Amino acid sequence: MAKPRSYKLLCPIARGLDRVGDRWTLLILRDLHAGPARFTDLQRGLTGIAANLLTERLAKLVEDGLARKTQGPHATTLYELTDLGRRTRTLIFELAMFGALFSSEGEVVDPGNLRTVAVTLGSAAEKVAVGDLNVVASFVVDGEEMEVKAQGGTASVSYSPATDPDVVLRTSYNSLMALSEGEITEHVFAQNHCQLELHVPGKEYDLFRLFALILAVFRTS
Amino acid sequence: MAKPRSYKLLCPIARGLDRVGDRWTLLILRDLHAGPARFTDLQRGLTGIAANLLTERLAKLVEDGLARKTQGPHATTLYELTDLGRRTRTLIFELAMFGALFSSEGEVVDPGNLRTVAVTLGSAAEKVAVGDLNVVASFVVDGEEMEVKAQGGTASVSYSPATDPDVVLRTSYNSLMALSEGEITEHVFAQNHCQLELHVPGKEYDLFRLFALILAVFRTS
DNA sequence: CGGGATCCGTTACGATACTG
DNA sequence: CAGTATCGTAACGGATCCCG
């Protein structure tokens, strides 16, 4: 394995970049924040990455103690974040907040998928959750399922099926991005771009309040 | 000018990386957060960067609207951050907090200089400043001077000489890093690694309280 | 001396093909 | 599924040179 470039500077910023500054590395971490993933899951999510690069990056993440290999169900190997790796969360969130300031002008080769938004959504939700929000939602986006939970003043997002959700929201990834980019309003989204399946009456209000708070983070950042 | 690689992904994290993800870019921004700088200042601060790369990176930062060229004193050209560029502050701070988790094992080719710590110090100071802290300090590190101000519950750091400081603290860059790395304690630092010039009696206590709070941010992060 | 531009060898990246 | 191998191309790093 080739030894990657290092800045060899004392500054903590340079030390940080020596771990996560290589091309693709932060995007890999972004996906891993959604939960353990297989090599092929990551490869599909990171459109355009070469297999050998993904191998190198994962090896370095493991070597630096940010990720580890584990055994998954059917003799598959999974990659997951270590505690140290999870500490990139606020960093990645700040990066997303910064990146949201720019329009995606020019050609976009890949729209992305649900894994890619899990970190940002989770961090934002956690940041805005207030005491009287109380909802457990299942998020089904283009067939992929996520759990969004807001309870007791905090919130979390998990890239796994929700157990006994109060409300199930089905939508498409494109609609979700159009909403976050401001191309459609929350109202239009609620009317035309999603369908709700309500298990506990009234819970859709809590869900949409959470949505509104999260969107506010991006708009006023 | 060669066109840099772009991820061409819709995700805001990828959009952010398309602006600041190239090698050296975040370190250049780090230095610019300390204030306007000349080409040569930046080149000296970023040990090892090639002139052509610095040229390319600066051009891209200007093109993306993160920096601009201005005229300095003696017909020199200065680079300074735009409002948009200044929004990388929290991102860079989070990167520094993450990087501080790792030891600088292995050879370090460059110790750094005062510009390189200005962002981190400023962000940390702003974060911890409390209401009853009130001090204007001049920081003289290896001849370079900085102003550290804490007043009215907020704090700021500026890479320029302080006007009428309450206290002047002289130290070396190495001592400062040893302190932040935990190699020496705050007490040892105060005793043996710096000299104070007190203009307003008692202000050294406010200054060292601010120090203690800033260090706590790094230790418990 | 400040602010680059040019050239060139080296390294990393990207695409495709192939394997246990 | 989880990578390895190969190879052309693009980016980086160092040095030198240029111009005001």
XYZ file of C-alpha atoms (C1' of nucleotides) in Angstrom:
482
model
C 0.000 0.000 0.000
C 1.364 3.380 -0.984
C 2.089 5.709 1.829
C -0.175 8.723 1.582
C 1.039 12.278 1.655
C 1.289 13.878 5.041
C 1.698 17.533 5.868
C 4.008 16.751 8.761
C 2.999 19.929 10.524
C 2.460 20.348 14.230
C -0.786 22.263 13.831
C -3.866 20.281 14.920
C -5.642 21.269 11.729
C -2.903 19.655 9.681
C -2.973 16.600 11.937
C -6.691 16.325 11.326
C -6.241 16.646 7.582
C -3.634 13.907 7.662
C -6.422 11.532 8.791
C -9.456 12.755 6.883
C -8.048 15.153 4.286
C -7.515 12.668 1.472
C -9.933 12.594 -1.386
C -13.067 10.495 -0.668
C -12.206 9.923 2.982
C -14.773 12.324 4.427
C -17.442 10.988 2.088
C -16.701 7.458 3.239
C -17.002 8.614 6.840
C -20.256 10.330 5.969
C -21.711 7.038 4.802
C -20.340 5.127 7.768
C -22.080 7.537 10.137
C -25.335 6.025 8.923
C -24.209 2.685 10.345
C -22.070 -0.328 9.416
C -21.716 -0.920 5.706
C -20.294 -3.452 3.333
C -17.589 -2.667 0.807
C -20.098 -2.819 -1.997
C -22.630 -0.604 -0.216
C -19.986 2.069 0.078
C -18.877 1.631 -3.510
C -22.403 2.108 -4.764
C -22.995 5.157 -2.603
C -19.790 6.869 -3.665
C -20.416 7.129 -7.376
C -17.185 7.116 -9.285
C -14.801 5.842 -6.644
C -12.388 3.201 -7.884
C -12.260 -0.067 -6.018
C -8.570 0.217 -5.209
C -9.050 3.684 -3.753
C -11.869 2.520 -1.536
C -9.631 -0.318 -0.370
C -6.783 2.076 0.422
C -8.999 4.559 2.207
C -10.677 1.920 4.335
C -7.311 0.429 5.252
C -6.076 3.838 6.368
C -9.233 4.514 8.355
C -8.747 1.207 10.149
C -5.051 1.889 10.679
C -5.802 5.314 12.154
C -8.416 3.841 14.443
C -11.411 5.618 12.927
C -13.073 2.452 11.626
C -12.915 -1.280 12.158
C -13.820 -4.429 10.254
C -16.451 -6.697 11.709
C -18.243 -9.822 10.634
C -21.736 -9.300 9.310
C -24.546 -11.821 8.867
C -23.853 -14.139 5.956
C -20.070 -14.259 6.243
C -19.948 -10.715 4.959
C -17.474 -8.186 6.292
C -18.784 -4.907 7.555
C -17.022 -1.636 8.191
C -18.145 0.454 11.120
C -16.996 3.563 12.923
C -15.072 3.365 16.151
C -15.711 5.852 18.956
C -12.874 7.903 17.574
C -14.372 7.821 14.109
C -17.717 8.997 15.431
C -16.038 12.184 16.577
C -15.972 13.369 12.993
C -19.702 13.969 13.250
C -19.699 17.660 14.095
C -16.911 18.225 11.600
C -18.924 16.624 8.824
C -22.016 18.509 9.883
C -20.162 21.828 9.678
C -18.906 20.820 6.263
C -22.460 20.129 5.151
C -23.608 23.492 6.491
C -20.852 25.176 4.552
C -21.498 23.195 1.387
C -25.183 24.050 1.540
C -24.214 27.656 0.848
C -23.373 26.727 -2.727
C -25.732 25.773 -5.502
C -25.064 22.579 -7.354
C -24.617 24.318 -10.676
C -23.161 22.276 -13.483
C -23.675 18.652 -14.151
C -24.389 16.361 -11.276
C -23.488 12.796 -12.054
C -25.077 11.237 -9.021
C -28.097 12.300 -7.011
C -27.050 10.404 -3.886
C -29.009 8.133 -1.624
C -30.431 7.984 1.830
C -27.213 6.963 3.582
C -25.584 10.181 2.452
C -28.059 12.399 4.256
C -28.253 10.459 7.504
C -25.395 12.265 9.271
C -26.525 15.714 8.308
C -30.145 15.002 9.104
C -29.215 13.425 12.422
C -26.934 16.244 13.510
C -29.443 18.883 12.498
C -32.299 17.091 14.229
C -30.304 16.724 17.398
C -29.473 20.382 17.291
C -33.018 21.682 16.983
C -35.003 19.180 18.989
C -37.039 20.870 21.693
C -38.715 19.468 24.751
C -42.277 19.097 23.583
C -41.468 17.293 20.366
C -42.356 13.652 20.699
C -42.538 11.436 17.669
C -41.095 8.229 16.293
C -41.224 8.212 12.520
C -40.301 5.743 9.869
C -38.855 7.316 6.774
C -39.201 5.324 3.590
C -37.272 6.934 0.768
C -37.205 5.119 -2.561
C -37.645 1.893 -0.659
C -34.863 2.495 1.858
C -36.016 2.839 5.446
C -34.761 5.034 8.257
C -35.917 5.821 11.748
C -36.311 9.404 12.950
C -36.970 9.795 16.627
C -37.557 12.935 18.694
C -38.176 12.508 22.390
C -37.413 14.341 25.604
C -35.657 17.288 24.017
C -33.311 15.259 21.883
C -33.498 13.577 18.512
C -31.731 10.868 16.601
C -31.692 9.363 13.162
C -30.832 5.771 12.494
C -30.380 4.035 9.172
C -32.433 1.025 10.092
C -36.115 0.104 10.143
C -38.146 1.760 12.880
C -39.940 -0.403 15.406
C -43.522 0.584 16.019
C -43.400 4.093 14.505
C -46.086 6.681 15.235
C -46.077 7.707 11.620
C -44.644 6.408 8.354
C -43.589 8.946 5.725
C -42.966 7.785 2.171
C -41.232 10.010 -0.309
C -38.512 10.035 -2.953
C -34.935 11.098 -2.622
C -35.418 13.717 -5.302
C -38.316 15.300 -3.460
C -36.295 15.374 -0.268
C -33.430 17.158 -1.984
C -35.782 19.588 -3.718
C -37.136 20.456 -0.294
C -33.738 20.985 1.272
C -32.531 23.004 -1.716
C -35.511 25.292 -1.376
C -36.878 24.388 -4.798
C -40.177 23.418 -3.251
C -41.713 24.622 -0.035
C -42.485 22.526 2.964
C -46.142 22.981 2.175
C -45.822 21.725 -1.383
C -43.746 18.835 -0.134
C -46.376 17.830 2.395
C -49.167 18.144 -0.194
C -47.688 16.544 -3.287
C -44.409 14.833 -2.604
C -45.059 12.463 0.226
C -47.684 10.195 1.662
C -48.324 9.660 5.328
C -49.449 6.566 7.095
C -50.611 7.620 10.528
C -50.525 5.142 13.388
C -50.946 7.652 16.185
C -53.305 10.562 15.426
C -51.758 14.019 15.480
C -48.161 12.870 15.274
C -47.772 14.291 11.778
C -47.690 17.733 13.356
C -44.688 16.883 15.495
C -42.934 15.440 12.469
C -43.510 18.500 10.338
C -42.486 20.812 13.170
C -39.203 18.898 13.351
C -38.872 19.295 9.584
C -39.432 23.011 9.811
C -36.817 23.403 12.534
C -34.266 21.403 10.570
C -34.869 23.408 7.422
C -34.436 26.614 9.419
C -30.954 25.487 10.375
C -29.970 25.296 6.725
C -31.618 28.520 5.662
C -30.213 30.792 8.364
C -26.838 29.182 8.774
C -5.241 26.726 -15.181
C -6.063 23.088 -14.812
C -9.586 22.325 -13.797
C -9.586 20.625 -10.417
C -11.390 17.395 -9.741
C -14.963 17.709 -8.656
C -17.152 15.061 -7.112
C -20.192 16.253 -9.033
C -22.492 14.963 -6.348
C -25.611 16.645 -5.090
C -24.808 16.113 -1.428
C -23.911 19.342 0.423
C -20.892 17.634 1.947
C -19.540 16.905 -1.515
C -20.335 20.470 -2.581
C -18.350 21.748 0.366
C -15.429 19.493 -0.451
C -15.460 20.755 -4.014
C -14.545 24.206 -2.596
C -12.263 23.402 0.297
C -11.405 19.735 -0.129
C -8.294 20.117 -2.248
C -4.923 19.650 -0.649
C -3.650 22.817 1.116
C -6.896 24.738 0.687
C -8.065 24.475 4.284
C -4.606 25.354 5.551
C -4.571 28.452 3.382
C -7.963 29.413 4.755
C -6.672 28.806 8.261
C -3.944 31.374 7.721
C -6.284 33.841 6.067
C -8.569 33.725 9.108
C -5.797 35.515 10.969
C -6.204 38.446 8.598
C -5.083 39.596 5.139
C -1.807 38.118 3.974
C 0.623 38.449 1.123
C 1.519 35.599 -1.204
C 4.886 35.247 0.446
C 3.479 35.285 3.987
C 1.286 32.356 3.073
C 4.106 30.540 1.335
C 6.318 30.835 4.389
C 3.565 29.709 6.742
C 2.688 26.654 4.648
C 6.002 24.857 4.730
C 6.435 22.738 1.650
C 3.761 24.193 -0.608
C 4.890 24.782 -4.170
C 4.442 28.251 -5.579
C 2.306 27.056 -8.464
C -0.045 25.237 -6.125
C -0.460 28.293 -3.935
C -1.220 30.287 -7.066
C -3.809 27.759 -8.214
C -5.457 27.464 -4.821
C -5.686 31.211 -4.337
C -7.153 31.613 -7.810
C -9.798 29.011 -7.033
C -10.603 30.586 -3.684
C -11.105 33.922 -5.443
C -13.158 32.287 -8.199
C -15.387 30.564 -5.649
C -15.863 33.823 -3.760
C -14.132 32.751 -0.558
C -11.249 35.223 -0.889
C -10.402 38.382 -2.759
C -7.304 40.283 -3.817
C -6.780 43.759 -2.443
C -4.083 46.370 -2.627
C -1.850 46.544 0.423
C 0.472 49.347 1.577
C 3.553 49.503 -0.638
C 1.959 48.368 -3.891
C 1.739 44.880 -2.463
C -1.214 42.642 -3.151
C -3.016 41.137 -0.209
C -5.392 38.194 -0.031
C -8.251 38.394 2.416
C -11.345 36.390 3.231
C -14.747 37.425 1.988
C -17.822 37.076 4.187
C -18.406 33.735 2.522
C -14.853 32.657 3.246
C -15.223 33.583 6.884
C -17.979 31.003 7.163
C -15.355 28.288 7.135
C -14.459 29.307 10.686
C -16.505 26.789 12.614
C -15.589 24.106 10.102
C -11.885 24.746 10.624
C -12.380 24.886 14.359
C -14.068 21.494 14.350
C -11.227 20.152 12.248
C -8.730 21.448 14.792
C -10.677 19.859 17.635
C -10.633 16.583 15.791
C -6.958 16.829 14.884
C -6.081 17.577 18.493
C -7.139 14.022 19.328
C -4.036 12.693 17.591
C -0.467 12.949 18.717
C 2.059 14.322 16.297
C 4.098 11.160 16.249
C 6.746 10.888 13.575
C 8.794 13.621 12.121
C 7.399 17.086 12.067
C 9.026 19.202 9.420
C 7.580 22.511 10.518
C 6.572 23.736 13.946
C 4.195 26.381 12.605
C 3.786 29.984 13.525
C 1.399 32.324 15.223
C -0.894 32.807 12.218
C -1.659 29.128 12.220
C -3.149 29.167 15.704
C -5.140 32.368 15.413
C -8.351 30.761 14.116
C -8.382 27.972 16.628
C -7.499 30.250 19.515
C -10.100 32.788 18.435
C -12.886 30.250 18.019
C -12.095 28.589 21.316
C -11.898 31.911 23.150
C -15.204 33.028 21.731
C -16.757 29.764 22.795
C -15.703 29.878 26.420
C -15.789 33.577 27.222
C -18.003 34.303 30.203
C -19.499 37.526 31.432
C -17.078 38.549 34.113
C -13.949 38.071 32.046
C -12.589 41.456 31.082
C -9.109 41.815 29.702
C -7.262 43.159 26.684
C -3.983 41.355 26.222
C -1.128 41.671 23.821
C 0.433 38.370 22.886
C 4.012 38.505 21.729
C 5.155 35.134 20.432
C 8.649 34.936 18.983
C 8.371 38.574 18.062
C 4.972 38.299 16.357
C 2.187 40.222 18.056
C -1.475 39.400 18.468
C -4.366 40.912 20.371
C -6.550 38.818 22.636
C -9.618 40.543 23.941
C -12.321 39.303 26.310
C -15.120 41.667 27.181
C -18.824 41.514 27.899
C -19.166 37.762 27.627
C -17.438 37.460 24.278
C -13.864 37.218 23.117
C -11.857 37.789 19.976
C -8.376 37.255 18.681
C -6.787 39.473 16.097
C -3.474 39.034 14.358
C -2.428 42.649 14.779
C -0.810 44.738 17.515
C -3.045 45.512 20.472
C -3.745 49.126 21.321
C -3.345 49.938 24.996
C -3.395 46.387 26.383
C -4.006 45.665 30.064
C -1.269 43.078 30.012
C 1.480 41.976 27.650
C 2.431 38.297 27.589
C 5.686 37.266 25.947
C 6.378 33.631 25.183
C 7.664 31.325 22.463
C 5.704 29.341 19.950
C 7.217 26.129 21.242
C 6.096 26.843 24.789
C 2.613 27.611 23.562
C 2.390 24.310 21.727
C 3.830 22.408 24.666
C 1.055 23.892 26.757
C -1.690 23.007 24.327
C -0.295 19.500 23.820
C -0.376 18.940 27.555
C 3.385 18.475 27.780
C 3.584 21.211 30.370
C 0.930 22.395 32.765
C -0.604 25.806 32.842
C 1.235 26.404 36.113
C 4.630 25.531 34.695
C 3.867 27.663 31.675
C 3.021 30.659 33.825
C 6.107 30.167 35.971
C 8.826 29.355 33.477
C 7.702 29.853 29.917
C 6.384 33.370 29.731
C 6.929 36.828 31.097
C 4.202 39.262 31.934
C 4.231 43.005 31.637
C 1.329 44.253 33.692
C -0.250 47.601 32.839
C -3.412 47.141 34.852
C -2.979 45.325 38.169
C -4.827 42.057 38.568
C -5.533 41.520 34.882
C -3.223 38.551 34.713
C -5.862 36.580 36.564
C -8.463 37.210 33.896
C -5.977 36.234 31.222
C -5.066 32.942 32.883
C -8.690 32.146 33.571
C -9.343 32.558 29.863
C -6.375 30.259 29.169
C -7.729 27.634 31.525
C -11.142 27.704 29.882
C -9.650 27.412 26.401
C -7.471 24.486 27.423
C -10.492 22.774 28.917
C -12.159 22.863 25.515
C -9.306 20.858 24.034
C -8.977 18.402 26.861
C -12.627 17.424 27.169
C -13.603 17.649 23.527
C 12.048 41.363 -2.955
C 7.209 40.202 -4.019
C 4.263 37.553 -7.115
C 4.052 34.669 -9.798
C 4.950 31.398 -14.563
C 7.276 27.308 -16.662
C 9.270 22.920 -16.772
C 9.771 18.220 -15.263
C 10.097 14.032 -12.386
C 7.130 11.663 -9.052
C 2.943 10.351 -6.914
C -1.909 9.720 -6.629
C -6.104 9.068 -8.960
C -9.677 6.887 -12.233
C -11.226 3.275 -15.287
C -11.277 -1.202 -16.546
C -10.229 -5.924 -16.093
C -9.571 -9.754 -13.402
C -9.571 -13.116 -9.210
C -10.386 -15.896 -4.689
C -18.872 -10.130 -2.449
C -14.572 -8.134 -1.604
C -11.232 -6.939 -3.157
C -6.236 -7.094 -6.441
C -3.703 -5.820 -10.794
C -2.665 -2.973 -14.470
C -2.183 1.289 -16.811
C -3.102 5.898 -18.802
C -3.922 10.447 -16.973
C -4.106 14.230 -13.800
C -2.276 16.419 -9.767
C 1.493 17.349 -6.842
C 6.389 18.802 -5.412
C 10.755 20.975 -6.343
C 13.516 23.886 -8.957
C 14.338 27.445 -11.921
C 13.343 31.510 -14.256
C 10.889 35.872 -15.189
C 8.991 40.534 -14.536
C 7.702 44.804 -12.021
